[in-house]
Coordinates of C-alpha atoms in Angstrom, one line a residue:
M14 CA 48.6 24.6 -31.1
K15 CA 44.9 22.8 -32.2
K16 CA 45.0 21.5 -28.2
H17 CA 45.5 25.2 -27.3
L18 CA 42.6 26.4 -29.1
A19 CA 40.3 23.1 -28.6
F20 CA 40.9 24.0 -24.6
V21 CA 40.3 27.9 -25.2
T22 CA 36.9 26.8 -27.4
I23 CA 36.2 24.9 -24.7
M24 CA 37.0 27.5 -21.8
A25 CA 35.0 30.2 -23.6
L26 CA 31.6 28.0 -23.5
F27 CA 32.2 27.0 -20.2
F28 CA 32.1 31.1 -19.1
A29 CA 29.8 31.7 -21.2
L30 CA 27.1 29.2 -20.3
A31 CA 28.2 30.4 -15.8
L32 CA 27.4 34.0 -17.5
S33 CA 24.1 33.1 -18.7
G34 CA 22.7 31.5 -15.4
P35 CA 22.4 28.2 -14.2
V36 CA 19.8 25.7 -17.2
A37 CA 16.1 26.2 -16.7
A38 CA 14.9 23.4 -15.3
K39 CA 12.3 21.3 -17.9
T40 CA 8.0 22.2 -17.4
I41 CA 6.5 19.0 -15.7
N42 CA 2.4 19.1 -17.1
L43 CA 0.3 17.3 -15.4
T44 CA -3.5 16.3 -16.1
Y45 CA -6.0 16.5 -12.8
S46 CA -9.0 14.5 -13.5
I47 CA -12.1 15.6 -10.5
F48 CA -15.2 14.6 -10.7
F49 CA -16.8 17.5 -9.4
P50 CA -17.5 20.8 -11.1
P51 CA -15.6 23.7 -11.2
T52 CA -18.2 25.6 -9.1
H53 CA -18.0 23.3 -6.2
G54 CA -15.8 23.5 -3.3
Q55 CA -13.7 20.7 -2.9
C56 CA -12.9 21.1 -6.8
K57 CA -11.7 25.2 -5.9
A58 CA -9.8 23.7 -2.8
A59 CA -8.3 20.7 -5.8
M60 CA -7.7 24.0 -8.1
S61 CA -5.8 26.1 -5.3
W62 CA -3.7 23.1 -4.3
A63 CA -2.3 22.7 -8.2
A64 CA -1.7 26.2 -7.9
E65 CA 0.8 26.1 -4.9
I66 CA 2.2 23.3 -6.2
E67 CA 3.2 25.4 -9.4
K68 CA 4.1 28.9 -7.2
R69 CA 6.3 26.2 -4.4
T70 CA 8.2 24.9 -7.7
N71 CA 8.8 28.6 -9.3
G72 CA 6.2 27.4 -12.1
Q73 CA 8.5 24.0 -13.0
V74 CA 5.3 22.2 -12.3
K75 CA 2.0 22.9 -14.1
I76 CA -0.6 21.0 -13.5
Q77 CA -3.8 21.0 -16.3
V78 CA -7.2 20.1 -14.2
F79 CA -10.3 18.7 -15.9
P80 CA -13.1 19.3 -13.7
T81 CA -16.5 17.1 -13.9
G82 CA -14.8 13.6 -14.6
T83 CA -14.8 15.8 -18.5
L84 CA -11.3 13.3 -18.3
T85 CA -12.2 10.1 -16.7
K86 CA -15.2 9.6 -15.3
P87 CA -15.5 9.0 -11.4
Q88 CA -15.5 5.5 -11.1
Q89 CA -12.9 5.1 -13.9
C90 CA -10.8 7.7 -12.0
Y91 CA -8.8 5.7 -10.5
D92 CA -7.4 2.9 -13.2
G93 CA -7.3 5.9 -15.1
V94 CA -4.6 7.4 -12.7
V95 CA -3.1 3.7 -12.7
N96 CA -2.8 3.5 -16.4
G97 CA -1.7 6.9 -16.9
I98 CA -4.6 8.8 -18.6
S99 CA -4.9 11.4 -16.0
D100 CA -1.3 12.0 -13.8
I101 CA -3.5 12.7 -10.8
G102 CA -7.4 11.8 -9.9
M103 CA -9.8 12.6 -6.8
S104 CA -12.6 10.2 -6.9
V105 CA -14.4 8.2 -4.7
F106 CA -13.4 5.0 -3.1
A107 CA -17.0 3.6 -3.0
Y108 CA -17.7 4.2 -6.3
T109 CA -15.3 1.4 -7.4
R110 CA -17.7 -1.6 -5.0
G111 CA -15.0 -4.0 -3.3
R112 CA -11.6 -2.6 -4.6
F113 CA -10.9 -0.9 -1.6
P114 CA -11.6 -3.3 1.2
V115 CA -9.6 -1.5 4.0
M116 CA -10.4 2.0 3.3
A117 CA -14.8 1.2 3.1
A118 CA -14.3 1.2 6.9
L119 CA -14.0 4.5 6.6
D120 CA -17.7 5.3 5.7
M121 CA -19.0 3.4 8.0
P122 CA -22.0 4.8 10.6
F123 CA -19.5 6.0 13.3
G124 CA -20.8 9.2 13.9
Y125 CA -19.0 11.7 12.2
P126 CA -19.4 15.0 13.5
S127 CA -17.5 17.5 10.8
G128 CA -16.3 17.4 7.4
L129 CA -12.9 18.2 9.2
V130 CA -12.8 15.4 11.6
A131 CA -13.5 12.5 9.0
T132 CA -10.9 14.1 6.9
R133 CA -8.1 14.1 9.3
M134 CA -9.6 10.8 10.7
A135 CA -9.3 9.3 6.6
N136 CA -5.7 10.0 6.1
E137 CA -4.6 8.8 10.0
F138 CA -6.3 5.8 9.3
Y139 CA -4.4 5.7 6.1
N140 CA -1.2 6.0 7.6
Q141 CA -1.6 3.6 10.0
F142 CA -2.2 1.1 7.7
K143 CA -1.0 1.5 4.5
P144 CA -3.0 -1.2 2.4
K145 CA -2.0 -2.8 -0.4
E146 CA -4.8 -2.0 -2.4
L147 CA -3.4 1.8 -3.1
D148 CA 0.3 0.0 -3.3
D149 CA -0.2 0.7 -6.8
V150 CA -0.5 4.5 -7.2
K151 CA 1.0 7.7 -5.3
V152 CA -1.7 8.2 -2.4
L153 CA -1.1 12.6 -2.2
Y154 CA -4.1 12.7 0.9
L155 CA -7.3 11.8 1.7
H156 CA -10.5 13.6 2.6
G157 CA -14.5 13.0 3.7
H158 CA -17.1 15.0 3.7
G159 CA -19.6 15.7 6.5
P160 CA -22.4 14.0 9.1
G161 CA -24.5 12.5 6.1
L162 CA -28.0 13.7 7.5
L163 CA -31.6 12.8 6.5
H164 CA -33.3 14.8 4.8
T165 CA -37.5 15.0 4.1
K166 CA -40.5 16.0 3.0
K167 CA -42.3 14.9 6.2
P168 CA -41.1 15.4 10.3
V169 CA -38.6 12.2 11.4
K170 CA -38.5 12.4 14.7
S171 CA -38.3 8.4 15.4
I172 CA -37.8 5.6 14.4
E173 CA -41.0 4.3 13.3
D174 CA -41.3 7.3 11.5
M175 CA -39.2 6.0 9.5
K176 CA -41.1 2.9 8.7
G177 CA -41.7 2.8 5.2
L178 CA -40.5 5.6 3.8
K179 CA -39.4 6.0 0.2
I180 CA -35.6 7.4 0.9
R181 CA -32.6 8.3 -1.9
S182 CA -29.8 6.4 -1.3
T183 CA -26.6 5.3 -2.7
G184 CA -24.2 1.9 -1.8
L185 CA -23.7 2.2 2.3
S186 CA -26.4 5.1 3.4
A187 CA -29.1 2.7 1.2
R188 CA -27.9 0.2 3.7
I189 CA -28.3 3.0 6.8
V190 CA -32.0 3.6 5.7
E191 CA -32.7 -0.1 5.3
S192 CA -31.8 -0.9 8.8
L193 CA -34.2 2.5 10.2
G194 CA -37.0 0.9 8.9
G195 CA -36.7 3.3 6.0
V196 CA -37.2 1.9 1.8
A197 CA -33.7 2.4 0.2
V198 CA -34.6 3.7 -3.4
A199 CA -31.1 3.7 -5.5
M200 CA -30.9 7.2 -7.3
P201 CA -27.8 9.5 -8.2
Q202 CA -27.5 13.3 -6.6
N203 CA -27.8 14.6 -9.8
A204 CA -31.3 13.2 -10.0
A205 CA -33.1 13.7 -6.4
Y206 CA -33.9 16.9 -6.9
E207 CA -37.0 15.8 -9.4
A208 CA -37.6 12.9 -7.6
L209 CA -38.1 15.0 -4.5
Q210 CA -40.2 17.3 -5.8
K211 CA -42.3 14.9 -8.1
G212 CA -42.7 12.6 -4.8
V213 CA -40.8 9.6 -6.7
V214 CA -38.9 9.6 -2.8
E215 CA -40.1 11.2 0.7
G216 CA -36.5 12.0 1.8
T217 CA -33.1 11.4 1.2
F218 CA -30.0 11.2 3.2
T219 CA -27.2 12.8 1.9
P220 CA -24.3 15.4 3.4
I221 CA -26.5 19.4 4.0
E222 CA -24.5 20.8 2.3
T223 CA -26.2 19.4 -0.8
L224 CA -29.1 21.7 0.4
K225 CA -27.7 24.5 -1.2
G226 CA -25.0 23.1 -3.5
W227 CA -27.9 21.2 -5.5
K228 CA -30.7 22.9 -4.4
Q229 CA -32.6 20.2 -2.9
A230 CA -33.6 22.7 0.1
E231 CA -36.0 23.6 -2.0
V232 CA -37.7 20.4 -2.0
V233 CA -38.0 18.8 1.2
K234 CA -39.1 20.5 4.5
Y235 CA -37.1 18.8 7.4
T236 CA -34.0 17.8 8.5
T237 CA -33.0 15.0 11.0
D238 CA -30.1 15.5 12.9
S239 CA -28.9 12.3 13.1
R240 CA -25.5 12.9 13.2
S241 CA -25.0 10.3 15.8
V242 CA -25.1 7.8 12.7
G243 CA -23.5 9.9 10.1
Y244 CA -21.5 8.4 7.9
T245 CA -18.9 10.4 5.7
T246 CA -17.7 9.0 2.2
A247 CA -13.9 9.1 1.9
M248 CA -12.2 10.0 -1.3
Y249 CA -8.7 10.2 -3.3
V250 CA -6.6 12.2 -4.2
V251 CA -3.8 10.0 -5.7
M252 CA -1.1 9.8 -8.7
N253 CA 0.2 7.6 -11.1
R254 CA 3.5 6.1 -9.4
G255 CA 5.4 5.5 -12.8
K256 CA 5.2 9.8 -12.8
W257 CA 5.7 10.2 -9.2
D258 CA 8.9 8.2 -9.2
K259 CA 10.0 10.5 -12.5
L260 CA 9.5 13.3 -10.3
P261 CA 13.4 15.5 -8.6
A262 CA 13.4 14.7 -5.0
D263 CA 13.3 18.0 -4.7
V264 CA 9.4 18.7 -6.5
Q265 CA 8.7 15.2 -4.4
K266 CA 9.2 17.5 -1.5
V267 CA 6.8 20.0 -2.5
F268 CA 4.1 17.8 -3.3
D269 CA 4.4 16.1 0.1
E270 CA 4.3 19.5 2.1
V271 CA 1.7 20.8 0.1
S272 CA 0.2 17.7 0.5
Q273 CA -0.1 17.9 3.6
E274 CA -1.3 21.6 3.7
W275 CA -4.4 20.4 1.5
I276 CA -5.9 17.5 4.2
D277 CA -7.7 20.5 6.5
V278 CA -8.2 22.7 3.7
H279 CA -10.1 20.3 2.1
G280 CA -11.9 19.5 5.7
E281 CA -12.6 23.0 6.5
T282 CA -14.5 23.7 3.1
W283 CA -16.0 20.4 3.5
D284 CA -17.6 22.3 7.0
A285 CA -17.9 25.6 5.6
D286 CA -19.8 23.9 2.6
D287 CA -22.3 22.0 5.3
A288 CA -23.0 25.4 7.2
A289 CA -23.9 27.2 4.3
G290 CA -26.3 24.3 3.5
R291 CA -27.5 24.4 6.8
E292 CA -28.3 28.2 6.3
F293 CA -30.0 28.0 2.9
T294 CA -32.7 25.5 4.4
L295 CA -33.3 27.5 8.1
S296 CA -33.6 30.7 5.2
L297 CA -36.4 28.9 3.1
G298 CA -38.0 28.0 6.7
N299 CA -37.5 24.4 6.4
E300 CA -37.0 22.8 10.4
I301 CA -34.1 21.0 11.4
L302 CA -35.5 18.8 13.9
E303 CA -33.2 17.7 17.0
L304 CA -33.1 13.5 18.2
S305 CA -33.7 13.4 21.9
D306 CA -30.2 11.5 24.2
S307 CA -33.1 8.2 24.5
E308 CA -33.9 7.9 20.6
N309 CA -30.3 8.5 19.0
A310 CA -29.4 5.5 21.5
R311 CA -32.1 3.4 19.3
W312 CA -30.3 4.8 16.0
I313 CA -27.5 4.1 16.9
D314 CA -28.2 0.2 17.9
A315 CA -30.0 -0.1 14.7
V316 CA -26.9 1.0 12.7
Q317 CA -24.3 -1.8 14.9
P318 CA -25.0 -4.7 12.5
I319 CA -23.5 -2.8 9.7
I320 CA -19.9 -2.1 11.5
D321 CA -19.7 -6.0 12.8
G322 CA -21.1 -7.3 9.0
Y323 CA -18.2 -5.1 7.6
A324 CA -15.9 -6.6 10.4
T325 CA -17.0 -9.9 9.6
S326 CA -16.6 -9.8 6.0
T327 CA -13.3 -8.2 6.1
K328 CA -12.3 -11.0 8.7
E329 CA -13.3 -13.6 6.2
K330 CA -11.0 -12.0 3.0
G331 CA -7.9 -12.7 5.6
L332 CA -8.0 -8.8 6.5
A333 CA -8.1 -7.3 10.3
G334 CA -11.4 -6.0 10.1
D335 CA -11.7 -5.5 13.7
E336 CA -8.4 -4.0 13.9
Y337 CA -9.6 -1.4 11.6
V338 CA -13.2 -0.5 13.5
E339 CA -11.7 -0.2 16.5
A340 CA -8.8 2.2 15.5
L341 CA -11.4 4.5 13.9
Q342 CA -13.3 4.2 16.6
S343 CA -10.3 5.3 19.4
M344 CA -9.6 8.2 16.7
L345 CA -13.2 9.8 17.0
K346 CA -13.5 9.8 20.5
V347 CA -10.0 11.3 20.2
A348 CA -11.5 14.0 17.8
K349 CA -14.7 14.6 20.1

């Protein structure tokens, strides 16, 4: 009799569960640290990525975005992901100098024509070489801005015009300034406007999007279209390895699919912002100066030692620097 009652009870529970439908999956709450402010196009693109993840997982995944470095500072973002301070992070490889010697190849002045090309190349490069320096995270995708150009208070049409000019720059762009005969002045982007306004510096090396995004078109008069030596700044979107490994396979699939689609979203956003910067500076009566073919060739020759130096220094570390440079130059030829 007892066995019969137990059987009836179990069957009743079974049918009750069946009628109530499938058990709802547990919500997965994740945090996302981004150094861009919420008004920046790249932060908006990242937030739309997070929203798409939530949509395609039917709300199973919810991602809380922390912009402007409020959760982890830009330089701490990568370690913050590794150590679980944030589950996902977006920042710049070059903010932790020497940490990513393979990925540093992307920032060389190869002459990137656009943000879309730079972004696609960054992902192709990573997928080709899969450097061990990123093994402690799950790489979701990468992106990079359009060509870094020269913006000045007086016209620069030749290397001779660059001689002695004080140019705001950081990291790699500082080496480009010095190769062209200018004086590099290290300075973060948020200090550039006042420095240009007060004459502390006479120009800045930066993507043209900053002329509107940071209003720098108000304090410069000329842009030298130096995209023949245009550099990019490669940026990562990575996830804590432990958190990734614990995600259900179907959720991982959604992350991979959406991340692949958002490569072009970020690249196109960079280009749209560059177009807006160009339009804004011209609307203020500023000029965009084109270099002659012969002058472009001189600028390319001037920065070549930077690329050669990268190949040599990485080779000394046991890395295939020559191969990285050759791969990127081949990708660029196809892209152009």
